[in-house]
Amino acid sequence: MKNLKQLNKSESVAYIGLFSAFAIIISYIEALIPINIGIPGIKLGLPNIVIVLAIYLMDNKAGIIINIIRVLVVGILFGNAFSIFFSMAGALVSYVVMILIKKIKNMSMLGVSVCGGVTHNVAQLIMAAFVADTYSISYYMPFMIIGGLITGVIIGIIAMLIYNRCRNIN
């Protein structure tokens, strides 16, 4: 696969658009599949496969742009102002954490994904406590951490499988 970190400007814009479209389509598909595991606010987060891949295939600027486009478009299409607000908080904080965690020697894509999943959920819960002006919802933190661990593992495994198959494409 062509090194996406060394693209010219027009190629980079095209790949950002392609990755953003994939993330939006996956969000739509995820919205169509009712997965109720009994814990409100927890979902698989399949679009984060694209974000994890962007971290490994593209530069940091491209990844953050893809994340912002995805959150805004999906929020406008399937959500509301609050969903955009909470999703953006989780997406941006988890992205920064994943970028930092990736720099740790011997940290795998799975580890990066798990850290992103947990951070995403924790950031959203902190934002909810701030908006609601109450910290009584902190009892929900263990559920959000466990949910982030589980979804982070699933997303990380899928992203690794895709990455390993795509990196051999010329």
mmCIF file of C-alpha atoms in Angstrom:
data_model
loop_
_atom_site.group_PDB
_atom_site.id
_atom_site.type_symbol
_atom_site.label_atom_id
_atom_site.label_comp_id
_atom_site.label_asym_id
_atom_site.label_seq_id
_atom_site.Cartn_x
_atom_site.Cartn_y
_atom_site.Cartn_z
ATOM 1 C CA MET A 1 0.000 0.000 0.000
ATOM 2 C CA LYS A 2 1.225 3.481 -0.787
ATOM 3 C CA ASN A 3 2.617 5.271 2.246
ATOM 4 C CA LEU A 4 -0.278 7.564 3.108
ATOM 5 C CA LYS A 5 1.941 9.684 5.330
ATOM 6 C CA GLN A 6 3.862 10.946 2.284
ATOM 7 C CA LEU A 7 1.058 12.051 -0.007
ATOM 8 C CA ASN A 8 0.834 15.339 -1.861
ATOM 9 C CA LYS A 9 -1.969 17.707 -0.866
ATOM 10 C CA SER A 10 -4.577 16.565 -3.418
ATOM 11 C CA GLU A 11 -3.928 12.874 -2.679
ATOM 12 C CA SER A 12 -4.195 13.559 1.038
ATOM 13 C CA VAL A 13 -7.541 15.340 0.603
ATOM 14 C CA ALA A 14 -8.826 12.403 -1.457
ATOM 15 C CA TYR A 15 -7.809 9.863 1.191
ATOM 16 C CA ILE A 16 -9.287 11.987 3.985
ATOM 17 C CA GLY A 17 -12.554 12.057 2.042
ATOM 18 C CA LEU A 18 -12.418 8.308 1.453
ATOM 19 C CA PHE A 19 -11.683 7.488 5.097
ATOM 20 C CA SER A 20 -14.380 9.946 6.249
ATOM 21 C CA ALA A 21 -16.918 8.330 3.910
ATOM 22 C CA PHE A 22 -16.039 4.865 5.232
ATOM 23 C CA ALA A 23 -16.494 6.047 8.821
ATOM 24 C CA ILE A 24 -19.848 7.691 8.013
ATOM 25 C CA ILE A 25 -21.124 4.591 6.172
ATOM 26 C CA ILE A 26 -20.060 2.348 9.033
ATOM 27 C CA SER A 27 -21.861 4.705 11.460
ATOM 28 C CA TYR A 28 -25.018 4.400 9.373
ATOM 29 C CA ILE A 29 -24.770 0.611 9.314
ATOM 30 C CA GLU A 30 -24.175 0.551 13.069
ATOM 31 C CA ALA A 31 -27.249 2.761 13.598
ATOM 32 C CA LEU A 32 -29.353 0.241 11.641
ATOM 33 C CA ILE A 33 -28.261 -2.695 13.793
ATOM 34 C CA PRO A 34 -29.983 -2.532 17.175
ATOM 35 C CA ILE A 35 -27.444 -3.828 19.675
ATOM 36 C CA ASN A 36 -28.786 -3.546 23.189
ATOM 37 C CA ILE A 37 -26.448 -4.980 25.775
ATOM 38 C CA GLY A 38 -28.419 -3.511 28.671
ATOM 39 C CA ILE A 39 -26.040 -0.653 29.434
ATOM 40 C CA PRO A 40 -27.278 2.730 28.174
ATOM 41 C CA GLY A 41 -24.758 4.710 26.161
ATOM 42 C CA ILE A 42 -22.555 1.749 25.278
ATOM 43 C CA LYS A 43 -22.241 0.861 21.621
ATOM 44 C CA LEU A 44 -19.662 -1.008 19.613
ATOM 45 C CA GLY A 45 -18.224 2.056 17.864
ATOM 46 C CA LEU A 46 -17.399 0.387 14.572
ATOM 47 C CA PRO A 47 -16.446 3.699 12.880
ATOM 48 C CA ASN A 48 -13.451 3.793 15.199
ATOM 49 C CA ILE A 49 -11.912 1.042 13.056
ATOM 50 C CA VAL A 50 -11.335 3.769 10.466
ATOM 51 C CA ILE A 51 -9.853 6.101 13.081
ATOM 52 C CA VAL A 52 -7.427 3.464 14.376
ATOM 53 C CA LEU A 53 -6.380 2.687 10.803
ATOM 54 C CA ALA A 54 -5.904 6.405 10.123
ATOM 55 C CA ILE A 55 -3.578 6.635 13.118
ATOM 56 C CA TYR A 56 -1.355 3.962 11.610
ATOM 57 C CA LEU A 57 -1.675 4.839 7.935
ATOM 58 C CA MET A 58 -1.903 8.630 7.850
ATOM 59 C CA ASP A 59 -0.476 11.619 9.653
ATOM 60 C CA ASN A 60 -2.024 13.001 12.853
ATOM 61 C CA LYS A 61 -3.600 16.000 11.119
ATOM 62 C CA ALA A 62 -5.468 13.777 8.649
ATOM 63 C CA GLY A 63 -6.756 11.584 11.477
ATOM 64 C CA ILE A 64 -8.143 14.503 13.458
ATOM 65 C CA ILE A 65 -9.845 15.905 10.342
ATOM 66 C CA ILE A 66 -11.456 12.516 9.631
ATOM 67 C CA ASN A 67 -12.642 12.337 13.234
ATOM 68 C CA ILE A 68 -14.191 15.824 13.138
ATOM 69 C CA ILE A 69 -15.897 15.227 9.780
ATOM 70 C CA ARG A 70 -17.277 11.900 10.978
ATOM 71 C CA VAL A 71 -18.674 13.283 14.230
ATOM 72 C CA LEU A 72 -20.257 16.343 12.575
ATOM 73 C CA VAL A 73 -21.852 14.496 9.641
ATOM 74 C CA VAL A 74 -23.111 11.578 11.724
ATOM 75 C CA GLY A 75 -24.407 13.970 14.390
ATOM 76 C CA ILE A 76 -26.283 16.022 11.805
ATOM 77 C CA LEU A 77 -27.711 12.934 10.083
ATOM 78 C CA PHE A 78 -28.559 10.726 13.069
ATOM 79 C CA GLY A 79 -28.281 12.837 16.200
ATOM 80 C CA ASN A 80 -28.633 16.304 17.625
ATOM 81 C CA ALA A 81 -26.495 19.063 19.097
ATOM 82 C CA PHE A 82 -25.963 17.133 22.338
ATOM 83 C CA SER A 83 -24.883 13.979 20.524
ATOM 84 C CA ILE A 84 -22.388 16.024 18.484
ATOM 85 C CA PHE A 85 -21.106 17.683 21.653
ATOM 86 C CA PHE A 86 -20.625 14.415 23.557
ATOM 87 C CA SER A 87 -19.271 12.512 20.565
ATOM 88 C CA MET A 88 -16.789 15.269 19.766
ATOM 89 C CA ALA A 89 -15.518 15.292 23.349
ATOM 90 C CA GLY A 90 -14.993 11.539 23.335
ATOM 91 C CA ALA A 91 -13.546 11.479 19.817
ATOM 92 C CA LEU A 92 -11.001 14.261 20.318
ATOM 93 C CA VAL A 93 -9.797 13.195 23.763
ATOM 94 C CA SER A 94 -9.495 9.541 22.754
ATOM 95 C CA TYR A 95 -7.697 10.482 19.536
ATOM 96 C CA VAL A 96 -5.069 12.492 21.401
ATOM 97 C CA VAL A 97 -4.606 9.653 23.896
ATOM 98 C CA MET A 98 -4.258 7.075 21.106
ATOM 99 C CA ILE A 99 -1.632 9.217 19.351
ATOM 100 C CA LEU A 100 0.335 9.508 22.598
ATOM 101 C CA ILE A 101 -0.049 5.818 23.508
ATOM 102 C CA LYS A 102 1.094 4.759 20.035
ATOM 103 C CA LYS A 103 4.460 6.416 20.739
ATOM 104 C CA ILE A 104 5.139 3.982 23.601
ATOM 105 C CA LYS A 105 7.644 1.373 22.503
ATOM 106 C CA ASN A 106 6.095 -2.052 21.840
ATOM 107 C CA MET A 107 2.522 -0.747 22.160
ATOM 108 C CA SER A 108 0.338 -2.738 19.796
ATOM 109 C CA MET A 109 -2.582 -1.537 17.714
ATOM 110 C CA LEU A 110 -4.814 -3.501 20.083
ATOM 111 C CA GLY A 111 -3.426 -1.608 23.082
ATOM 112 C CA VAL A 112 -3.893 1.715 21.329
ATOM 113 C CA SER A 113 -7.504 0.808 20.484
ATOM 114 C CA VAL A 114 -8.303 -0.279 24.045
ATOM 115 C CA CYS A 115 -6.879 2.960 25.460
ATOM 116 C CA GLY A 116 -8.953 4.882 22.919
ATOM 117 C CA GLY A 117 -12.141 3.004 23.783
ATOM 118 C CA VAL A 118 -11.772 3.557 27.517
ATOM 119 C CA THR A 119 -10.773 7.206 27.119
ATOM 120 C CA HIS A 120 -13.678 7.874 24.751
ATOM 121 C CA ASN A 121 -16.200 6.596 27.291
ATOM 122 C CA VAL A 122 -14.578 8.320 30.267
ATOM 123 C CA ALA A 123 -14.408 11.657 28.396
ATOM 124 C CA GLN A 124 -18.094 11.410 27.506
ATOM 125 C CA LEU A 125 -19.028 10.633 31.110
ATOM 126 C CA ILE A 126 -16.984 13.575 32.406
ATOM 127 C CA MET A 127 -18.657 15.815 29.820
ATOM 128 C CA ALA A 128 -22.080 14.536 30.921
ATOM 129 C CA ALA A 129 -21.243 15.300 34.561
ATOM 130 C CA PHE A 130 -20.113 18.790 33.560
ATOM 131 C CA VAL A 131 -23.237 19.495 31.456
ATOM 132 C CA ALA A 132 -25.609 18.071 34.069
ATOM 133 C CA ASP A 133 -23.665 19.906 36.790
ATOM 134 C CA THR A 134 -23.600 16.790 38.932
ATOM 135 C CA TYR A 135 -20.950 14.233 39.662
ATOM 136 C CA SER A 136 -23.418 11.701 41.001
ATOM 137 C CA ILE A 137 -23.273 9.905 37.657
ATOM 138 C CA SER A 138 -19.718 8.839 38.457
ATOM 139 C CA TYR A 139 -21.199 5.553 39.729
ATOM 140 C CA TYR A 140 -21.510 4.723 36.024
ATOM 141 C CA MET A 141 -17.724 4.951 35.500
ATOM 142 C CA PRO A 142 -16.940 1.220 36.029
ATOM 143 C CA PHE A 143 -19.524 0.241 33.405
ATOM 144 C CA MET A 144 -18.111 2.752 30.933
ATOM 145 C CA ILE A 145 -14.557 1.537 31.535
ATOM 146 C CA ILE A 146 -15.541 -2.113 31.058
ATOM 147 C CA GLY A 147 -17.525 -1.184 27.942
ATOM 148 C CA GLY A 148 -14.515 0.712 26.573
ATOM 149 C CA LEU A 149 -12.230 -2.238 27.255
ATOM 150 C CA ILE A 150 -14.508 -4.698 25.466
ATOM 151 C CA THR A 151 -15.239 -2.493 22.468
ATOM 152 C CA GLY A 152 -11.586 -1.398 22.272
ATOM 153 C CA VAL A 153 -10.506 -5.039 21.995
ATOM 154 C CA ILE A 154 -13.070 -5.771 19.275
ATOM 155 C CA ILE A 155 -12.201 -2.629 17.289
ATOM 156 C CA GLY A 156 -8.475 -3.264 17.738
ATOM 157 C CA ILE A 157 -8.695 -6.844 16.456
ATOM 158 C CA ILE A 158 -10.706 -5.814 13.398
ATOM 159 C CA ALA A 159 -8.352 -2.892 12.675
ATOM 160 C CA MET A 160 -5.295 -5.172 12.971
ATOM 161 C CA LEU A 161 -6.808 -7.688 10.559
ATOM 162 C CA ILE A 162 -7.573 -4.968 8.002
ATOM 163 C CA TYR A 163 -4.187 -3.311 8.460
ATOM 164 C CA ASN A 164 -2.282 -6.577 8.020
ATOM 165 C CA ARG A 165 -4.180 -7.348 4.820
ATOM 166 C CA CYS A 166 -3.876 -3.837 3.344
ATOM 167 C CA ARG A 167 -0.217 -3.163 4.005
ATOM 168 C CA ASN A 168 0.795 -5.842 1.472
ATOM 169 C CA ILE A 169 -1.197 -4.186 -1.329
ATOM 170 C CA ASN A 170 0.953 -2.272 -3.792
#
